[in-house]
Coordinates of C-alpha atoms in Angstrom, one line a residue:
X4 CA -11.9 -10.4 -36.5
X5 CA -12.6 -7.1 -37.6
X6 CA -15.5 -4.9 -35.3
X7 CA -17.0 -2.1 -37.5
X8 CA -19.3 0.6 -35.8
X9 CA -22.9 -0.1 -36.1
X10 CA -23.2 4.1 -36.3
X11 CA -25.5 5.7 -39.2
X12 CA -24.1 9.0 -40.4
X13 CA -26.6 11.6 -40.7
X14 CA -26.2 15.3 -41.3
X15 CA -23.5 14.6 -39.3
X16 CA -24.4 13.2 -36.7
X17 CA -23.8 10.3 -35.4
X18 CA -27.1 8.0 -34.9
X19 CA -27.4 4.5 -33.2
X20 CA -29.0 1.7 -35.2
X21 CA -30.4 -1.7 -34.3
X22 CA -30.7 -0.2 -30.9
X23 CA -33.7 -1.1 -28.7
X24 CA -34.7 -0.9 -25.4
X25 CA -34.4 -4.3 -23.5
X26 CA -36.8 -6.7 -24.6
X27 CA -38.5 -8.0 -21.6
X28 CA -38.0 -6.1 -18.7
X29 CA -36.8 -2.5 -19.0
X30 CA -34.4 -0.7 -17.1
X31 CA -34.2 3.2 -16.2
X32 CA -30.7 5.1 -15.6
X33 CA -29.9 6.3 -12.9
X34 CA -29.7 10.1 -14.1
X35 CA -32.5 12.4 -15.7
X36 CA -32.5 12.1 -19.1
X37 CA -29.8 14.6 -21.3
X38 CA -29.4 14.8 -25.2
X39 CA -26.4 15.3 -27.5
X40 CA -27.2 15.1 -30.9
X41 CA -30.0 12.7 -32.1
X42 CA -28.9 11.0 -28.7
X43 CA -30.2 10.2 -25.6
X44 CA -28.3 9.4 -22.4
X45 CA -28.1 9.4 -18.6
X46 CA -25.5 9.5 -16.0
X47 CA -25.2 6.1 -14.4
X48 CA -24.1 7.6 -11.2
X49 CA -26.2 10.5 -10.6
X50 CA -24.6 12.0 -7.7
X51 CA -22.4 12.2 -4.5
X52 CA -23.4 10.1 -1.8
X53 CA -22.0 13.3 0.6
X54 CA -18.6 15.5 1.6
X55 CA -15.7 14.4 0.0
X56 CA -17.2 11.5 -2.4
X57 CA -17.8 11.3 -6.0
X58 CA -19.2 9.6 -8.6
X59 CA -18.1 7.6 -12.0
X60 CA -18.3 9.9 -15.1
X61 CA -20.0 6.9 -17.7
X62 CA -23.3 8.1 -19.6
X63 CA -25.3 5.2 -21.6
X64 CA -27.5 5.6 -24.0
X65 CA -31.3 5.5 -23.9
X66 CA -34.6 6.7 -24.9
X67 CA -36.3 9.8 -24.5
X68 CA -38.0 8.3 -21.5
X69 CA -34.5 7.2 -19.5
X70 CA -34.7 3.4 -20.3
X71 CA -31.5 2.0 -21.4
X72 CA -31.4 0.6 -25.3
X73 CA -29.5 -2.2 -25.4
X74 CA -27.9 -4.2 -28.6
X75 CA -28.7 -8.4 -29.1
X76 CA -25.7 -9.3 -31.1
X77 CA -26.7 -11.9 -33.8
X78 CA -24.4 -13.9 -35.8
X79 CA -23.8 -11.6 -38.5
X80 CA -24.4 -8.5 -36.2
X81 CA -21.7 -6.1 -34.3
X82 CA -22.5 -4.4 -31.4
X83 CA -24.0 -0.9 -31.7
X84 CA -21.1 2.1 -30.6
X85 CA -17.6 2.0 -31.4
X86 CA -15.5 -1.1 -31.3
X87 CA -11.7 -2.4 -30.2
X88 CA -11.0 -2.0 -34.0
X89 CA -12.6 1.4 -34.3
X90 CA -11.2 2.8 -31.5
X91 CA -7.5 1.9 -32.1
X92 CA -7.5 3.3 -35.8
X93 CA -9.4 6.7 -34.6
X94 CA -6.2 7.1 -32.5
X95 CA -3.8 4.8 -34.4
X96 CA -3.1 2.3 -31.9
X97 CA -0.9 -0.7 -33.6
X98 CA 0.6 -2.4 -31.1
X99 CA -0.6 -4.9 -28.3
X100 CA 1.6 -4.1 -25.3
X101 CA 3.1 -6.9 -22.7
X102 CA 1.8 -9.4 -20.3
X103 CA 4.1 -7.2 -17.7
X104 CA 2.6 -4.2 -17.3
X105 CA -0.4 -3.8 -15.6
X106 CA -2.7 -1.4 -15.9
X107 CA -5.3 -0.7 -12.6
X108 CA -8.9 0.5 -12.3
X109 CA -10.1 2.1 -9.8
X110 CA -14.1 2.4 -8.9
X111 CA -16.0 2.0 -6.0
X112 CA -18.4 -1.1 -4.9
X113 CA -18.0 -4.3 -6.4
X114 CA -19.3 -6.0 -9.4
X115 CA -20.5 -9.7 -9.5
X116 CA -20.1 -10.7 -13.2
X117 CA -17.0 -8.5 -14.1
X118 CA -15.0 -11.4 -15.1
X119 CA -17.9 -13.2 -17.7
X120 CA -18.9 -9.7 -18.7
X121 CA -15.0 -9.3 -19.9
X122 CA -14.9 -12.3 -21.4
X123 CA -18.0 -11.6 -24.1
X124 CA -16.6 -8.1 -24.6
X125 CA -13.0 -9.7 -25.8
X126 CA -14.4 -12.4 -27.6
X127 CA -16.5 -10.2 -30.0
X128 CA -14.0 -7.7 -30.5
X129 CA -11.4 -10.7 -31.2
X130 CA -9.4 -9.6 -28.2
X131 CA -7.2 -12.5 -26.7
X132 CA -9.2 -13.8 -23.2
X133 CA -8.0 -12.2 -20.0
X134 CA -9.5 -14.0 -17.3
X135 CA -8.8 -14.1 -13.5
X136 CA -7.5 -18.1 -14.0
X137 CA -4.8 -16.9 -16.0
X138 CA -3.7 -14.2 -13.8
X139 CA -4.2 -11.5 -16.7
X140 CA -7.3 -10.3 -14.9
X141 CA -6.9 -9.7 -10.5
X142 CA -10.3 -8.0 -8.4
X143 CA -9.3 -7.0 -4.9
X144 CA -10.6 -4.4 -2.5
X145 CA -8.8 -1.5 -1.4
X146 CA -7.3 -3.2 1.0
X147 CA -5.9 -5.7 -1.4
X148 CA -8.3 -8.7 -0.5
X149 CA -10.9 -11.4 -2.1
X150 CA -13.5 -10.2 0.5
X151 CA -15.6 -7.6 -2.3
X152 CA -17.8 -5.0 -1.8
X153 CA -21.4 -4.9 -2.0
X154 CA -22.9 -4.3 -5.6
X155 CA -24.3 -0.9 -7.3
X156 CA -25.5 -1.1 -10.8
X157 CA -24.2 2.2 -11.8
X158 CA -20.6 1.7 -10.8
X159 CA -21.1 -1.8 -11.9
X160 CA -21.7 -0.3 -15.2
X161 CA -19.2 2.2 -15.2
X162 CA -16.9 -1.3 -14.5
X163 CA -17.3 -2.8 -17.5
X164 CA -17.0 0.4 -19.6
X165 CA -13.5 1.0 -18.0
X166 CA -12.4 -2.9 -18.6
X167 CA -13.5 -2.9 -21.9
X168 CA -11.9 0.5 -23.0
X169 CA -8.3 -1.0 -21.1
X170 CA -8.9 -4.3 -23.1
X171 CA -9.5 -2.5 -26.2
X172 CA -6.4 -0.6 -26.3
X173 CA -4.0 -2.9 -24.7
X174 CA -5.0 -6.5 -25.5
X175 CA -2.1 -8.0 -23.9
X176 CA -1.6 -5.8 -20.7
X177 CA -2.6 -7.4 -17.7
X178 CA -5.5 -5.7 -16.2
X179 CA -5.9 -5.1 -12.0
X180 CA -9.6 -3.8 -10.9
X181 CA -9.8 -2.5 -7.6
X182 CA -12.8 -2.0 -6.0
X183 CA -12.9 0.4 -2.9
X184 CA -15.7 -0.5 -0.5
X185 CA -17.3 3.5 -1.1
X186 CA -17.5 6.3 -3.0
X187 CA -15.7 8.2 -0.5
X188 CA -12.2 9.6 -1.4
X189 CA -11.2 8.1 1.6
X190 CA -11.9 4.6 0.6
X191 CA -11.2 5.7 -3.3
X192 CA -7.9 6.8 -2.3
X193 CA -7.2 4.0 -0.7
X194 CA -7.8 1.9 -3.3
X195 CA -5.0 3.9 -5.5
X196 CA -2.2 3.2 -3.3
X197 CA -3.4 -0.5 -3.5
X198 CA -2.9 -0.7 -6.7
X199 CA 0.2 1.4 -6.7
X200 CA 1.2 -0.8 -4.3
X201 CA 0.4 -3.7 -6.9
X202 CA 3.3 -2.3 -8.7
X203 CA 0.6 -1.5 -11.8
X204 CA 2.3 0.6 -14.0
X205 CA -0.9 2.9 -15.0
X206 CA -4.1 3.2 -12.9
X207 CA -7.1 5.1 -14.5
X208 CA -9.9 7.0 -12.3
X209 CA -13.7 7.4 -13.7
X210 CA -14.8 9.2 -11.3
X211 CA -14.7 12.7 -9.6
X212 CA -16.2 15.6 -7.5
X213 CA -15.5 18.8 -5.8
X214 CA -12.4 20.2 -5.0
X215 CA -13.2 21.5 -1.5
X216 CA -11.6 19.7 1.5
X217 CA -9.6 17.0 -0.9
X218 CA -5.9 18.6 0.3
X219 CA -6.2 15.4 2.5
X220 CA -6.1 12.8 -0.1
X221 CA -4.4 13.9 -2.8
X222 CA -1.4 12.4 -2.0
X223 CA -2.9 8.7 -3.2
X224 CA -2.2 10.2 -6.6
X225 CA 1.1 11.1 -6.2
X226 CA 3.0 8.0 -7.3
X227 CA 6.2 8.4 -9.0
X228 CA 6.9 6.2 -12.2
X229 CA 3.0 5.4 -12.0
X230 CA 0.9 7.2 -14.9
X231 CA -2.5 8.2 -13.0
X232 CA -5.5 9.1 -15.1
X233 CA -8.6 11.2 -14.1
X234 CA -11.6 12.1 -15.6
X235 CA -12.5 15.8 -16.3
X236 CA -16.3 15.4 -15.2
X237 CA -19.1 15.1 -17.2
X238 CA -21.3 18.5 -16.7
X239 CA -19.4 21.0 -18.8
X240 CA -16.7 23.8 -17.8
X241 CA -15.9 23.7 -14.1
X242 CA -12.9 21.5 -12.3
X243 CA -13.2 18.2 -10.7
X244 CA -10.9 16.6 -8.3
X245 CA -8.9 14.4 -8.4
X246 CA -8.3 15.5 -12.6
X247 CA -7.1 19.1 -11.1
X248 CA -3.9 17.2 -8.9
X249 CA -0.6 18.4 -10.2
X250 CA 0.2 14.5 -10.0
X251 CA -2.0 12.9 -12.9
X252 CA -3.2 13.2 -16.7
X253 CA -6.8 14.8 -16.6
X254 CA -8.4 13.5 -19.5
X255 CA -11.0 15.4 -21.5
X256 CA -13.9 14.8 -23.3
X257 CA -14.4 14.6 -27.6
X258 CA -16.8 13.9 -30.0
X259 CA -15.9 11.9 -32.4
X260 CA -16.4 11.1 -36.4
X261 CA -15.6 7.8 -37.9
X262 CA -16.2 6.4 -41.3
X263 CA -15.5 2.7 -41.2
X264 CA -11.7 2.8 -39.8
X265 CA -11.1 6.6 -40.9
X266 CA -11.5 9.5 -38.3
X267 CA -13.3 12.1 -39.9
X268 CA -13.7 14.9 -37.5
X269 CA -13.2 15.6 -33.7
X270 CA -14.8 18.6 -31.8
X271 CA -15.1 19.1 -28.1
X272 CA -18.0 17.3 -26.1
X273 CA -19.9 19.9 -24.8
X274 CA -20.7 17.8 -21.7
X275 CA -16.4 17.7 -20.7
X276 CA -14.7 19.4 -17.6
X277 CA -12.4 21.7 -17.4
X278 CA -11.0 24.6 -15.6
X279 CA -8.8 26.6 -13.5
X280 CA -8.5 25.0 -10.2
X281 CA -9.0 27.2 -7.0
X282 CA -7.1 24.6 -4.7
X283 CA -3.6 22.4 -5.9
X284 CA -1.0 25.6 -7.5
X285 CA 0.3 25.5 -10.8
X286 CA 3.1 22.7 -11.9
X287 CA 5.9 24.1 -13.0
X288 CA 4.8 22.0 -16.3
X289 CA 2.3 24.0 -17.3
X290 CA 2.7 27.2 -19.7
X291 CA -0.9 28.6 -20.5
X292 CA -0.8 32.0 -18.9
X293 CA -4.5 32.8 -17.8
X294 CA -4.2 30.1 -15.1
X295 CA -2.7 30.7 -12.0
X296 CA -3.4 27.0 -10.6
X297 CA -3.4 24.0 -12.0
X298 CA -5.2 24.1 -15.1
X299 CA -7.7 21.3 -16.6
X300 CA -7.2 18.6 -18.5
X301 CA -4.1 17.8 -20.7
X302 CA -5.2 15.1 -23.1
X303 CA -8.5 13.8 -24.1
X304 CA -10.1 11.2 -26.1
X305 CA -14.0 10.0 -27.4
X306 CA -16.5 11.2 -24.4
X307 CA -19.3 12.2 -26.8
X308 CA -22.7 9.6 -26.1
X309 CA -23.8 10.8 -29.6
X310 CA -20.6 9.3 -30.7
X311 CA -20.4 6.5 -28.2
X312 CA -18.4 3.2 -27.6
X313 CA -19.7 -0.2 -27.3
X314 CA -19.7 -1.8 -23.6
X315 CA -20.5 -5.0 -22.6
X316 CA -22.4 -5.5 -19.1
X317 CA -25.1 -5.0 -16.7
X318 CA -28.2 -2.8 -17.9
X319 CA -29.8 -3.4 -14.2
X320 CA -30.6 -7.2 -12.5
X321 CA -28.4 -9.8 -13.2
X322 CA -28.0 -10.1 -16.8
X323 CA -25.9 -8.4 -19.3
X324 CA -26.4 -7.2 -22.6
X325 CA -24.7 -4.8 -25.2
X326 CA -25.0 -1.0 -24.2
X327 CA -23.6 2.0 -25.6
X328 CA -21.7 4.8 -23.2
X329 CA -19.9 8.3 -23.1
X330 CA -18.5 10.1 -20.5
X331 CA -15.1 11.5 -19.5
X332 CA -15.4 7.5 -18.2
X333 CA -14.6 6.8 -21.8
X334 CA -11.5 8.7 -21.8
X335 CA -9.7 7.8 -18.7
X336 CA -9.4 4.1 -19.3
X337 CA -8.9 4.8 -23.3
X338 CA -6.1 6.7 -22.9
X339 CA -4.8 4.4 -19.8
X340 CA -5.0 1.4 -22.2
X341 CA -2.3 3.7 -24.7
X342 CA -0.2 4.2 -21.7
X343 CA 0.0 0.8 -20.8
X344 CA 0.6 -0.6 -24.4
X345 CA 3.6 1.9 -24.4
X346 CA 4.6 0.9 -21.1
X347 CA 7.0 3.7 -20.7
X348 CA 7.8 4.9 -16.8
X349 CA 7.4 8.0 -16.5
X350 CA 9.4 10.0 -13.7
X351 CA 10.7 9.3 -10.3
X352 CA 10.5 12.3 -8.2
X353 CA 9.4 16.1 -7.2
X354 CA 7.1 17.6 -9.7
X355 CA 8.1 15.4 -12.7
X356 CA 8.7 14.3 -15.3
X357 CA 5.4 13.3 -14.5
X358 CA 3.5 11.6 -17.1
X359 CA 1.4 14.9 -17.9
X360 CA 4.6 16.8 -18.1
X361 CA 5.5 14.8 -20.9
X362 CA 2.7 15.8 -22.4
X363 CA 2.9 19.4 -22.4
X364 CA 6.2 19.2 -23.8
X365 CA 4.8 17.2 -27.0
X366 CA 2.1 19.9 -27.1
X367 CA 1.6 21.6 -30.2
X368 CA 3.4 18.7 -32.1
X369 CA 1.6 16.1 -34.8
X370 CA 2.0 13.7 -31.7
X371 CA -1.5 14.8 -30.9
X372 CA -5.0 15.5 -33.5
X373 CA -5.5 19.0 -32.5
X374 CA -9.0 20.0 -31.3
X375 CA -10.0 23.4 -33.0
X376 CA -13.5 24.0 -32.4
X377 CA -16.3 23.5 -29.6
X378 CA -16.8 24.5 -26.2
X379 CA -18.2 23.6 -22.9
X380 CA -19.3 26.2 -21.3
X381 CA -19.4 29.8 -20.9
X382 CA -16.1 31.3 -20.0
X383 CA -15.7 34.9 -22.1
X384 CA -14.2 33.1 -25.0
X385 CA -10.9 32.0 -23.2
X386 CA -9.5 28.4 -23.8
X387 CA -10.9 27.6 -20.7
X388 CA -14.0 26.5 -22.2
X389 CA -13.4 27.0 -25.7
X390 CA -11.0 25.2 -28.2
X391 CA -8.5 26.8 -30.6
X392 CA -5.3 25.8 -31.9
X393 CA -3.0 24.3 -29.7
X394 CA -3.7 23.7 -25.9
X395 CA -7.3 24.6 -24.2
X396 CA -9.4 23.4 -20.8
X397 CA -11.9 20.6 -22.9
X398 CA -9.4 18.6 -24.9
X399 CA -5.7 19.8 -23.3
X400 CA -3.2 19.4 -26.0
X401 CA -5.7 16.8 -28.5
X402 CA -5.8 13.5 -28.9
X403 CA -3.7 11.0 -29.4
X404 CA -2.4 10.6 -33.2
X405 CA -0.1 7.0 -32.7
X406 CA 1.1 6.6 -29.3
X407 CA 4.1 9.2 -29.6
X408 CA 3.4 11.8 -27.2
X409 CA 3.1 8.5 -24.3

């Protein structure tokens, strides 16, 4: 079954239709209210809990008063934002990928209906079922146990958007969620080397904070032959931990133009991280020359709310319902799902070949949809906030054009 976008375009922009806030009872994001485009959204995790936590990266779309607009699917209706079929075209994504590789989410707190809420999302998009029965879908805590955490509707949120993107880019990939018990790194770290421990072969992180005081835990991204995805952030130029460790793919942020399955333009989201970090040093990977550190991201993907992707899952209470999201939360998973349909190990030891490595040394090639123009930020014109030709902080080296450069 094919999913088309249910986007209007308009002056170029990218509008949402049969979009409305939910009938019944209505329910607020988290986060103040922030525009791109014709587009309203909020941050579903609005911020740290504390020192050394984070929080997910997923926007969704509302109105201008904060409440989130969700989709009723009819019969002859798709969901609003991009779909599985949209998606995989924009970064022309053919094959399935194997039942033996796993790819592994991370997020923090647990989330009740994450196995239903899967199974709607993969029906509509006419993805095969993946369900925990079968063994193509696991939940454990960070400590690799049944015993869950308690619920939080934002991370709960950011949940489905990551299992959806994963789904939608590897239909046939078994999928491990691991759900770390806080927000903490701590606890979040934890949870990586569970599911490196797993033996997944990819594990994507939505979330992200500061870089002060993280030297302690950045070893849980360290994992040779694993590929480990962060986020970039979602508040424009400036680094975010863990995306700025030498040891994983920091995936940016795009907006991004579709006319039924053809991509018709990509610019940077204005809302994407990126930087120089102040902390981890410079892999001997990277060749940009303003940055003496490691420098933010290498790769990016659709992050844009304006131009956002369909999620099925909780709005707030205990149903669910069709939403529409952004975020760097978008990219992470997206890109994880193309690593794991690949399913390609990528190194074994000392500074690479790490996965990101690989990447830089595709840079610059038609491996990747260069990102020319945008910017996130204010940075004197330098690549650290700005795009040009070939590699800069916002988008890294592009996006994905087939799965080549993976």
């Amino acid at each position: 079954m094919t999913i088309h976008s249910k986007l209007v375009l308009a002056a170029g922009i990218v509008a949402l239709a049969g979009v409305s806030a939910a009938s019944g009872q209505q329910f607020r994001a988290a986060g103040p209210v922030e525009r791109s485009g014709r587009t309203f959204h909020a941050k579903v995790c609005p911020a740290t809990e504390g020192p050394l936590t984070a929080r997910c990266f997923a926007h969704v779309v509302t109105d201008a008063a904060g409440n989130i607009l969700t989709n009723n699917v009819t019969r002859n209706a798709s969901p609003a934002g991009y779909g599985s079929t949209t998606l995989r075209a924009a970064y022309g994504i053919t094959g399935s990928g194997s039942a033996s590789t796993t790819v592994a989410i991370v997020d923090a707190y647990g989330y009740p209906n994450a196995a239903s809420d899967l199974a709607v999302y993969r029906s509509t998009m006419g993805l095969p079922a993946c369900t925990t029965a079968s063994g193509c879908l696991t939940i454990i805590n960070q400590t690799g146990g049944s015993n869950l955490p308690r619920t939080n509707t934002g991370w709960d949120q950011e949940q489905a958007l990551d299992l959806d993107m994963v789904s939608s880019m590897c239909p046939n990939c078994k999928i491990l969620l691991v759900e770390a018990s806080s927000t903490s790194y701590a606890n979040l770290g934890q949870a990586v080397n569970e599911a490196a421990a797993k033996r997944a072969l990819v594990i994507s992180n939505s979330y992200g904070g500061g870089e002060s005081g993280t030297t302690s835990y950045e070893s849980a991204y360290n994992h040779p032959g694993v590929t480990i995805l962060a986020s970039a952030g979602d508040s424009g130029y400036g680094d975010q931990f863990p995306a700025t460790s030498p040891h994983v793919v920091a995936a940016g942020g795009t907006s991004l133009t579709m006319s039924g399955s053809t991509r018709v333009s990509e610019t940077v989201w204005s809302g994407t991280g990126s930087g120089c970090s102040t902390v981890y040093g410079k892999p001997n990977w990277q060749t940009d020359t303003l940055c003496t550190k490691r420098m933010e991201t290498d790769v990016s993907a659709v992050a844009d709310p304006n131009t956002g992707v369909a999620v099925y899952g909780p709005p707030g209470g205990t149903r669910s319902a069709w939403m529409v999201f952004g975020g760097t939360s978008v990219a992470s998973p997206l890109l994880g799902g193309i690593y794991g349909e690949v399913g390609v190990n990528c190194g074994t030891s000392g500074n690479g070949p790490y996965c990101a490595s690989k990447l830089w040394t595709s840079g610059g090639t038609s491996a990747f949809h260069d990102i020319t123009s945008g910017s996130n930020g204010s940075c004197g014109g330098t690549y650290f906030c700005t795009a040009g030709k070939g590699y800069d902080g916002p988008t890294g080296w592009g996006t994905p054009n087939g799965a080549t450069a993976f």
